[in-house]
Coordinates of C-alpha atoms in Angstrom, one line a residue:
M849 CA 1.4 -0.7 -13.4
A850 CA 3.5 -2.2 -16.0
F851 CA 6.9 -4.1 -17.2
V852 CA 9.4 -1.8 -19.0
K853 CA 12.4 -2.7 -21.1
D854 CA 16.1 -1.1 -20.0
S855 CA 15.7 0.6 -22.9
D856 CA 12.9 3.0 -21.5
V857 CA 14.4 3.7 -18.9
Q858 CA 16.9 5.7 -18.0
F859 CA 19.3 6.5 -15.0
I860 CA 20.9 9.3 -13.6
T861 CA 23.0 11.3 -11.4
Q862 CA 22.2 13.5 -9.0
K863 CA 24.1 15.8 -10.8
D864 CA 22.0 15.5 -13.8
V865 CA 18.6 16.4 -12.0
M866 CA 20.5 19.0 -10.9
F867 CA 20.9 20.1 -14.0
I868 CA 17.5 20.0 -15.1
I869 CA 16.4 21.3 -12.0
N870 CA 19.0 24.4 -13.0
F871 CA 17.7 23.7 -16.6
K872 CA 13.4 25.0 -15.2
V873 CA 15.2 27.5 -13.0
S874 CA 16.8 29.1 -17.0
Q875 CA 13.2 29.0 -18.0
L876 CA 11.5 30.3 -16.1
H877 CA 14.6 33.7 -16.0
K878 CA 14.2 33.7 -19.2
T879 CA 10.5 34.0 -19.0
T880 CA 9.7 36.5 -16.2
G881 CA 12.6 37.7 -16.1
F882 CA 13.1 37.3 -12.5
D883 CA 16.4 36.8 -11.1
P884 CA 17.1 33.4 -10.4
D885 CA 17.4 32.7 -6.9
Q886 CA 13.5 34.2 -6.7
C887 CA 12.5 31.6 -10.0
L888 CA 14.5 28.7 -7.7
N889 CA 12.0 29.5 -4.8
L890 CA 9.3 29.4 -6.5
L891 CA 9.7 26.2 -7.6
L892 CA 10.3 25.0 -4.3
K893 CA 7.3 26.5 -2.8
F894 CA 4.8 26.0 -6.0
G895 CA 6.1 23.2 -6.6
F896 CA 8.0 23.2 -9.7
N897 CA 4.5 24.1 -11.5
K898 CA 5.3 27.1 -13.8
K899 CA 1.4 27.1 -15.4
V900 CA -0.2 28.3 -11.3
I901 CA 3.6 29.9 -10.4
L902 CA 2.9 32.9 -13.8
K903 CA -1.3 33.0 -12.4
T904 CA -0.4 33.4 -8.4
C905 CA 3.3 35.9 -8.2
N906 CA 2.9 39.2 -8.4
E907 CA 5.1 41.9 -7.2
Q908 CA 4.2 42.6 -3.9
F909 CA 5.2 38.7 -3.5
L910 CA 8.2 39.1 -4.9
T911 CA 9.1 41.1 -2.2
A912 CA 9.2 38.2 0.2
L913 CA 11.6 36.3 -2.4
Q914 CA 14.3 38.7 -2.5
S915 CA 17.6 38.0 -0.4
K916 CA 20.7 39.9 -0.7
T917 CA 23.6 40.8 1.6
E918 CA 25.0 44.0 2.4
Q919 CA 28.2 43.8 4.6
D920 CA 28.4 46.4 6.9
E921 CA 31.1 47.5 9.4
P922 CA 32.0 44.9 12.8
E923 CA 29.7 46.1 15.0
E924 CA 27.7 43.7 18.2
C925 CA 25.4 41.1 16.8
Y926 CA 21.8 41.1 18.3
V927 CA 22.1 37.6 18.0
C928 CA 25.4 36.8 19.6
C929 CA 26.1 39.7 21.6
L930 CA 29.7 40.2 20.4
D931 CA 31.9 42.2 18.2
N932 CA 31.5 40.9 14.8
Q933 CA 30.8 41.8 10.6
I934 CA 27.7 42.2 10.6
I935 CA 26.0 41.1 7.4
R936 CA 22.1 42.3 6.9
L937 CA 19.5 41.4 3.8
D938 CA 17.3 42.8 2.3
C939 CA 15.0 42.8 4.7
G940 CA 17.0 45.1 6.9
H941 CA 17.6 42.3 9.9
S942 CA 20.8 41.7 10.1
A943 CA 23.9 39.1 12.2
C944 CA 27.4 37.8 12.4
R945 CA 28.8 35.1 9.7
N946 CA 28.6 32.4 12.3
C947 CA 25.4 32.9 13.8
W948 CA 24.1 32.9 10.1
K949 CA 25.9 29.8 9.0
S950 CA 25.3 28.4 12.0
Y951 CA 21.2 29.2 11.0
L952 CA 21.1 27.9 8.0
I953 CA 22.8 24.5 8.7
R954 CA 20.1 24.0 11.8
K955 CA 17.4 24.9 9.1
I956 CA 19.1 22.4 6.6
E957 CA 19.3 19.9 8.9
D958 CA 16.0 19.9 9.7
G959 CA 15.0 19.5 6.0
N960 CA 14.1 22.8 4.9
C961 CA 15.1 23.6 1.3
L962 CA 12.6 27.1 1.9
I963 CA 14.4 28.8 4.7
E964 CA 12.9 32.3 5.8
C965 CA 15.1 35.3 7.4
M966 CA 16.6 34.8 11.1
D967 CA 13.5 37.5 12.6
P968 CA 10.3 35.1 13.2
K969 CA 8.4 37.8 12.1
C970 CA 10.3 37.7 8.8
K971 CA 8.9 35.5 5.7
L972 CA 11.5 36.7 3.4
L973 CA 13.0 33.4 1.7
I974 CA 16.5 33.7 1.4
G975 CA 18.1 32.8 -2.1
K976 CA 20.6 29.7 -2.9
S977 CA 23.2 32.2 -4.0
V978 CA 23.4 33.0 -0.2
I979 CA 23.0 29.9 1.3
D980 CA 26.4 29.2 -1.2
E981 CA 27.8 32.1 0.8
F982 CA 28.0 31.4 4.4
M983 CA 27.9 27.1 4.0
D984 CA 31.7 24.6 3.0
D985 CA 29.4 22.2 1.8
V986 CA 26.5 23.0 -0.5
A987 CA 25.9 19.1 -1.5
S988 CA 23.2 18.7 1.9
Y989 CA 22.1 21.3 0.4
E990 CA 20.7 21.1 -2.9
S991 CA 19.9 17.6 -2.0
L992 CA 17.2 18.5 -0.2
I993 CA 15.9 20.5 -3.6
I994 CA 17.0 17.9 -5.0
N995 CA 14.3 15.3 -2.7
S996 CA 12.3 18.8 -3.7
F997 CA 12.3 18.1 -7.2
V998 CA 11.4 14.5 -7.5
K999 CA 8.6 13.9 -4.8
A1000 CA 7.1 16.6 -7.5
N1001 CA 8.0 14.8 -10.1
N1002 CA 6.1 11.9 -11.9
T1003 CA 8.8 10.2 -14.3
I1004 CA 11.8 10.6 -12.1
T1005 CA 12.3 8.9 -8.8
K1006 CA 15.5 7.4 -6.4
C1007 CA 16.7 4.5 -6.6
P1008 CA 15.5 3.1 -3.4
D1009 CA 18.2 1.6 -2.0
S1010 CA 20.5 3.5 0.3
N1011 CA 24.0 2.8 -0.7
C1012 CA 22.7 3.9 -4.0
L1013 CA 22.7 7.3 -6.0
L1014 CA 20.8 6.8 -9.3
F1015 CA 17.7 7.9 -10.2
A1016 CA 15.6 6.4 -12.8
K1017 CA 14.2 9.0 -15.2
T1018 CA 10.8 7.0 -17.3
N1019 CA 9.3 8.3 -20.5
T1020 CA 5.6 8.0 -19.0
A1021 CA 4.1 9.9 -15.7
E1022 CA 2.4 5.6 -15.5
P1023 CA 3.8 3.7 -13.1
Q1024 CA 6.2 1.2 -13.5
T1025 CA 8.4 -2.0 -12.3
V1026 CA 12.0 -1.1 -13.4
T1027 CA 15.7 -2.1 -12.3
C1028 CA 18.2 -0.5 -11.2
T1029 CA 22.0 -1.5 -12.4
C1030 CA 22.5 -1.5 -8.9
G1031 CA 20.1 -4.7 -8.7
R1032 CA 16.4 -3.5 -6.8
I1033 CA 14.3 -3.3 -8.0
F1034 CA 10.6 -0.9 -7.2
C1035 CA 8.1 0.9 -7.8
S1036 CA 9.0 3.6 -10.0
S1037 CA 5.5 5.6 -8.6
C1038 CA 6.5 5.0 -4.5
S1039 CA 9.7 3.6 -4.8
Q1040 CA 8.7 0.6 -2.7
D1041 CA 8.9 -3.8 -4.0
P1042 CA 6.9 -3.8 -6.8
H1043 CA 3.3 -4.8 -7.0
F1044 CA 1.5 -5.0 -10.0
P1045 CA -1.3 -6.1 -9.5
A1046 CA -2.1 -3.9 -6.2
T1047 CA -2.3 -0.5 -7.0
C1048 CA 0.2 1.7 -5.2
R1049 CA -2.6 3.0 -3.3
Q1050 CA -3.8 -0.3 -2.5
Q1051 CA -0.5 -1.1 -1.1
Q1052 CA -0.2 2.1 0.8
L1053 CA -3.3 1.2 2.6
W1054 CA -2.3 -2.4 2.3
S1055 CA 0.6 -1.4 4.5
K1056 CA -1.4 0.9 6.6
K1057 CA -3.7 -1.7 7.8
C1058 CA -0.5 -4.5 8.6
E1059 CA 0.9 -1.8 10.7
L1060 CA -2.6 -2.0 13.5
L1061 CA -2.3 -5.5 13.0
T1062 CA 1.3 -6.0 14.3
P1063 CA 3.0 -1.9 15.2
K1064 CA 6.5 -2.4 14.7
I1065 CA 6.1 1.0 17.2
D1066 CA 6.1 1.5 21.1
D1067 CA 2.9 1.9 22.1
D1068 CA 3.5 5.4 23.9
S1069 CA 4.2 6.3 20.0
Q1070 CA 1.7 4.6 18.8
Q1071 CA -0.6 6.0 20.8
W1072 CA 0.7 9.7 20.2
L1073 CA 0.3 9.3 16.4
L1074 CA -3.4 8.3 17.1
E1075 CA -4.2 10.6 19.1
H1076 CA -2.9 13.4 17.3
T1077 CA -2.3 12.8 13.6
K1078 CA -4.6 11.5 10.7
E1079 CA -3.9 10.3 7.4
C1080 CA -4.3 12.3 4.3
P1081 CA -7.4 10.7 2.4
R1082 CA -6.3 10.7 -1.0
C1083 CA -2.6 10.2 -0.5
L1084 CA -2.4 9.2 2.9
M1085 CA 0.4 11.1 3.7
T1086 CA 0.2 12.1 8.1
V1087 CA -0.7 15.1 8.9
E1088 CA 0.2 16.7 12.5
K1089 CA -2.9 19.0 13.8
Q1090 CA -0.5 21.9 15.8
G1091 CA -4.0 24.3 16.5
G1092 CA -6.7 26.6 14.1
C1093 CA -9.5 25.8 12.2
T1094 CA -11.1 21.5 11.4
L1095 CA -10.3 22.7 7.8
M1096 CA -6.5 20.7 6.9
T1097 CA -4.5 21.1 4.0
C1098 CA -2.6 18.1 2.9
S1099 CA 1.5 18.9 3.4
N1100 CA 2.1 16.7 0.1
K1101 CA 2.8 19.2 -3.3
K1102 CA 1.4 16.2 -5.6
C1103 CA -1.9 16.5 -3.2
R1104 CA -2.5 19.6 -1.7
L1105 CA -6.3 18.1 -0.6
K1106 CA -8.5 20.1 1.9
F1107 CA -10.7 18.6 4.2
C1108 CA -12.0 18.6 6.9
W1109 CA -9.5 17.6 10.5
L1110 CA -12.8 15.9 12.7
C1111 CA -14.1 13.5 9.4
R1112 CA -11.3 13.5 6.9
S1113 CA -13.6 14.3 3.5
D1114 CA -13.5 16.3 0.6
I1115 CA -14.1 19.8 2.3
A1116 CA -15.7 20.7 -1.6
T1117 CA -18.3 18.5 -0.1
H1118 CA -18.0 18.8 3.1
G1119 CA -19.3 22.1 2.6
I1120 CA -19.0 25.7 5.8
Y1121 CA -21.6 23.2 8.4
Y1122 CA -20.7 21.2 10.8
C1123 CA -19.9 17.7 9.8
N1124 CA -22.4 14.8 11.2
S1125 CA -19.6 12.3 11.4
S1126 CA -20.4 12.2 15.4
Q1127 CA -24.1 11.0 15.0
L1128 CA -22.9 7.7 13.0
K1129 CA -25.1 4.6 14.3
A1130 CA -22.5 2.5 16.6
E1131 CA -24.4 -0.6 15.5
K1132 CA -23.4 -0.1 12.5
A1133 CA -19.9 1.3 13.2
R1134 CA -19.7 -1.4 15.2
L1135 CA -20.4 -4.9 12.1
D1136 CA -18.2 -2.2 10.1
S1137 CA -15.2 -2.6 12.3
R1138 CA -16.6 -6.7 12.2
A1139 CA -16.9 -6.5 8.8
D1140 CA -13.3 -5.3 7.6
L1141 CA -11.6 -7.1 10.2
A1142 CA -12.8 -10.7 8.6
N1143 CA -11.6 -9.5 5.8
F1144 CA -8.9 -8.8 6.7
I1145 CA -8.2 -11.6 8.7
T1146 CA -9.2 -13.6 5.1
H1147 CA -6.7 -12.4 2.7
Y1148 CA -4.0 -11.6 5.5
N1149 CA -3.9 -15.4 6.3
R1150 CA -3.4 -15.9 2.1
F1151 CA -0.9 -13.3 1.8
E1152 CA 1.5 -14.6 4.6
H1153 CA 1.0 -17.8 2.8
Y1154 CA 1.9 -16.6 -0.6
Q1155 CA 4.6 -13.8 1.0
N1156 CA 5.6 -17.5 3.2
S1157 CA 6.1 -19.2 -0.7
Y1158 CA 8.1 -17.0 -1.9
K1159 CA 10.4 -16.4 0.3
N1160 CA 11.3 -20.2 0.5
I1161 CA 12.1 -20.3 -3.0
P1162 CA 13.5 -24.0 -3.2
P1163 CA 17.3 -23.0 -2.9
M1164 CA 17.6 -25.2 -6.1
I1165 CA 15.3 -22.9 -9.2
S1166 CA 16.9 -19.9 -6.9
D1167 CA 20.5 -21.4 -9.1
A1168 CA 18.3 -22.3 -11.8
I1169 CA 18.8 -17.9 -12.1
E1170 CA 22.0 -17.8 -13.3
S1171 CA 21.6 -21.8 -15.3
S1172 CA 23.4 -20.8 -18.8
E1173 CA 20.6 -22.6 -20.2
P1174 CA 18.1 -20.8 -21.8
L1175 CA 15.2 -22.8 -21.2
L1176 CA 15.9 -23.6 -17.8
Q1177 CA 16.3 -19.5 -16.7
K1178 CA 13.7 -18.5 -18.0
A1179 CA 11.9 -21.0 -16.2
A1180 CA 13.0 -20.2 -13.6
Y1181 CA 12.4 -16.3 -13.4
S1182 CA 8.9 -16.8 -14.7
Y1183 CA 8.2 -18.6 -11.4
F1184 CA 9.8 -16.1 -9.6
N1185 CA 7.2 -13.0 -10.7
A1186 CA 4.1 -16.0 -10.4
R1187 CA 5.0 -16.0 -7.0
K1188 CA 5.3 -12.8 -6.5
M1189 CA 2.6 -12.1 -8.2
L1190 CA 0.7 -14.2 -6.2
T1191 CA 1.0 -12.5 -3.5
N1192 CA 0.1 -9.4 -4.4
S1193 CA -2.8 -9.6 -6.2
V1194 CA -4.3 -10.4 -2.5
V1195 CA -3.6 -7.2 -2.0
F1196 CA -5.9 -6.1 -5.2
G1197 CA -8.6 -8.9 -4.8
F1198 CA -8.8 -6.9 -1.0
F1199 CA -10.0 -3.3 -2.3
L1200 CA -12.4 -5.2 -5.1
C1201 CA -16.1 -4.5 -5.4
N1202 CA -18.6 -8.3 -4.7
G1203 CA -19.7 -9.4 -7.8
E1204 CA -18.9 -10.8 -11.0
Y1205 CA -15.4 -9.6 -11.9
S1206 CA -14.2 -10.6 -8.2
D1207 CA -15.4 -14.0 -8.6
K1208 CA -14.0 -14.1 -12.2
F1209 CA -10.5 -12.3 -10.0
K1210 CA -10.5 -15.4 -7.9
D1211 CA -10.7 -18.0 -10.5
F1212 CA -7.8 -16.2 -12.9
L1213 CA -5.9 -16.7 -9.2
H1214 CA -6.0 -20.4 -8.8
S1215 CA -5.1 -20.9 -12.3
L1216 CA -1.6 -20.1 -12.0
E1217 CA -1.5 -21.0 -8.5
I1218 CA -1.7 -24.2 -10.2
S1219 CA -0.1 -23.1 -13.0
T1220 CA 2.7 -22.6 -10.9
D1221 CA 2.7 -25.3 -8.6
Q1222 CA 3.4 -27.1 -11.8
L1223 CA 6.7 -25.4 -12.9
E1224 CA 8.2 -25.9 -9.7
S1225 CA 7.6 -29.2 -9.9
S1226 CA 8.3 -29.1 -13.3
L1227 CA 12.1 -27.4 -12.2
L1228 CA 12.6 -29.4 -10.1
N1229 CA 12.4 -32.9 -12.0
Y1230 CA 14.3 -31.4 -14.1
L1231 CA 17.2 -29.8 -13.1
P1232 CA 18.2 -33.5 -11.1
S1233 CA 17.2 -35.1 -15.1
Q1234 CA 18.2 -32.7 -17.8
G1235 CA 18.9 -35.0 -20.9
S1236 CA 15.4 -37.0 -20.4
K1237 CA 13.6 -35.3 -22.6
R1238 CA 10.0 -35.6 -21.2
V1239 CA 10.7 -33.9 -18.3
R1240 CA 12.2 -31.1 -20.8
F1241 CA 9.2 -31.0 -22.4
E1242 CA 6.7 -30.9 -19.2
L1243 CA 8.6 -28.1 -18.1
F1244 CA 8.2 -26.2 -22.1
E1245 CA 4.6 -27.2 -22.0
H1246 CA 4.1 -25.2 -18.2
H1247 CA 5.9 -22.5 -18.5
Q1248 CA 4.6 -22.0 -21.7
D1249 CA 0.9 -22.5 -19.5
I1250 CA 3.2 -20.0 -16.7
E1251 CA 3.8 -17.6 -19.0
K1252 CA -0.1 -17.6 -20.7
C1253 CA -1.4 -17.4 -17.1
Q1254 CA 0.7 -14.1 -16.5
K1255 CA -0.5 -12.6 -19.3
E1256 CA -4.6 -12.7 -18.4
L1257 CA -4.1 -12.5 -15.1
L1258 CA -2.2 -8.4 -16.3
E1259 CA -4.7 -8.0 -19.3
F1260 CA -8.0 -8.7 -17.1
C1261 CA -6.2 -6.7 -13.8
A1262 CA -5.8 -3.7 -16.4
K1263 CA -9.3 -3.1 -16.3
G1264 CA -10.0 -3.6 -12.9
Q1265 CA -10.2 0.4 -10.9
E1266 CA -14.0 0.4 -11.9
F1267 CA -14.6 -2.6 -9.2
E1268 CA -12.1 -0.4 -6.9
D1269 CA -14.1 -0.2 -3.6
L1270 CA -10.6 0.7 -1.0
N1271 CA -13.5 1.2 1.9
G1272 CA -14.8 -2.2 1.9
Q1273 CA -18.5 -1.2 1.4
S1274 CA -19.1 -3.9 -0.9
Y1275 CA -18.0 -6.3 1.1
R1276 CA -19.7 -5.0 4.7
D1277 CA -22.5 -5.0 3.0
A1278 CA -22.4 -8.5 1.5
W1279 CA -20.8 -10.3 4.8
K1280 CA -24.2 -7.5 7.0
K1281 CA -26.5 -9.9 5.3
A1282 CA -25.1 -13.1 6.0
H1283 CA -25.0 -12.3 9.5
A1284 CA -28.0 -11.2 9.6
A1285 CA -29.4 -15.1 7.9
R1286 CA -27.3 -17.0 10.2
V1287 CA -29.1 -14.8 12.9
N1288 CA -32.7 -15.2 11.4
N1289 CA -31.5 -19.6 11.2
D1290 CA -30.4 -18.8 14.6
S1291 CA -32.9 -18.2 15.7
F1292 CA -35.4 -20.6 13.9
S1293 CA -32.9 -23.3 15.1
Q1294 CA -33.2 -22.2 18.1
F1295 CA -37.2 -21.9 18.7
F1296 CA -37.7 -25.7 17.0
S1297 CA -34.2 -27.0 19.0
N1298 CA -36.3 -25.6 22.7
W1299 CA -39.6 -26.8 20.8
L1300 CA -38.3 -30.9 20.5
F1301 CA -37.2 -30.8 23.9
A1302 CA -40.2 -29.9 25.4
S1303 CA -42.2 -32.3 23.4
V1304 CA -39.3 -34.8 23.9
L1305 CA -39.3 -34.3 27.6
I1306 CA -43.5 -34.2 27.6
L1307 CA -43.0 -38.0 26.7
A1308 CA -40.4 -39.5 28.7
L1309 CA -42.6 -38.3 31.5
L1310 CA -45.7 -39.8 29.5
V1311 CA -44.5 -43.0 29.0
F1312 CA -43.0 -43.3 33.1
L1313 CA -46.5 -43.2 34.1
P1314 CA -47.4 -46.7 34.9
D1315 CA -51.4 -46.5 33.4
F1316 CA -49.1 -45.1 30.1
H1317 CA -49.0 -47.8 27.8
I1318 CA -47.8 -47.8 23.5
W1319 CA -50.4 -47.9 22.0
L1320 CA -50.2 -50.2 18.2
P1321 CA -51.0 -51.3 15.8
D1322 CA -53.7 -54.5 15.3
F1323 CA -51.7 -56.0 12.8
S1324 CA -48.3 -55.9 14.9
V1325 CA -50.6 -57.1 18.0
A1326 CA -51.8 -60.7 15.6
Y1327 CA -48.5 -61.3 14.5
G1328 CA -46.5 -60.3 18.2
K1329 CA -49.5 -63.2 19.3
T1330 CA -48.7 -65.7 15.9
L1331 CA -45.1 -65.8 18.4
G1332 CA -46.8 -66.6 21.5
I1333 CA -46.1 -62.6 22.7
D1334 CA -49.0 -60.3 23.9
L1335 CA -47.9 -56.6 23.3
R1336 CA -50.0 -55.2 24.9
D1337 CA -48.6 -56.9 29.1
D1338 CA -47.5 -54.9 31.2
T1339 CA -43.6 -56.8 31.4
S1340 CA -44.0 -56.1 27.3
Q1341 CA -45.4 -52.8 28.0
S1342 CA -42.0 -51.3 29.7
Y1343 CA -39.4 -53.4 27.3
L1344 CA -40.9 -51.3 24.9
R1345 CA -41.7 -48.4 27.0
T1346 CA -37.1 -48.8 27.4
V1347 CA -36.6 -48.8 23.7
F1348 CA -38.0 -46.7 22.9
L1349 CA -36.4 -44.2 25.4
S1350 CA -33.4 -45.7 24.0
L1351 CA -34.4 -44.6 20.5
V1352 CA -36.0 -40.8 21.5
S1353 CA -32.3 -40.8 23.3
S1354 CA -30.6 -41.1 20.4
F1355 CA -32.2 -38.6 18.1
V1356 CA -32.3 -36.6 20.5
V1357 CA -28.3 -36.4 20.6
G1358 CA -27.8 -36.6 17.1
F1359 CA -29.6 -33.6 16.2
F1360 CA -28.4 -31.5 18.2
D1361 CA -25.0 -32.5 17.0
L1362 CA -25.9 -32.2 13.5
I1363 CA -27.5 -28.2 14.3
G1364 CA -24.6 -27.1 16.6

């Protein structure tokens, strides 16, 4: 994703988008000679992919697209059983105007832009001109056509603001951060808030994990979704299985991946035999789950910390965005970008393989965090004392530092696709290795602790025996005699046993505190 200039983005209206659609219809009409209604239905059916249309279409296929109307004499409608003027389609199925209108309105409200004949066994697609005849307001149906076109187009995106009706048209299909004329900033690919350096897919996966951590829907709905739906392994669109075999096709027109419902693997690599997903070992799944949870909690806590810092920016810095002084305005804007970049970088780092690249990324992130804190301090010092040259120089210097850190981080993250690990397998392996080392170390510590405890216990029992004497070297005995003390008599030995037990007890307590 890139930060683009206003000149790289063009904002267009629904009327402009409809003009582009009509232009594509006229192009297909000139190329194939098909009826405009047929061309529009073909574009809607095949995701506005002209090459696929030319490769797939034949005369037999086109018969399912013809939908002209004929008006018959008034007779009884087989739907409402009232005597009205009957309107018949090319397929021969008929109904009165009111029934056709009610049927079309219901289909449009359900979000269908490809509407079939009213008869359940008929697959005839009704053309736009026929729909326009029955509808009083065609805006709702045109909105469905526009939404279908935008979903299949990589360079046009609807502004996510519900009160804005503009579309952003970029010069490239590469995800970009754009600012709408209404003030909303969003990603041109997924229409979500800017998330660079994290990719759209990383942001989708992260959002899914956050939803599982703190579900935002009721328990019954969550349980139903877990039991009846799964996500497409490529685009993560939720898919519901209502029957049939285990071969599924993603309903996203940009994806259309064929995958196995049981193991969610690509059918191209799955083969025709039964999948062996049920043969996975329970211990491996348990360790993978624990590793994923540990990794997620670590990054989620850091993500929440950065997000709170971004949301709770001091009001003085927020007001500086509107300042008339260029340096102050630029510094405040860079500070906002840095706080947002720190938050998104956690998501990017979560999906990196463990290794040298991940370690370097953490160094870049640490440098950006330090520079951001320094710039925040400079901004807070500069605002009350704008006349100080020293504070002004510090603000300028820290602004240059944070711009440099952001640029270096962006350049470094641009190479991160080859080090991406969306499944978290590298972290699982590292976690399992560390877990095994901890288990081995704990086993050795436990064995040594038990051995030491047994030895001390035996020694302590021996000390309390009446005939037990603590062995002392000859020089200590001779030194004791010079002081007038016999270290080998019963009184001295009793005193020495007490001191010895006190020292052993202190050692044992300290040792268990150290290893525990």
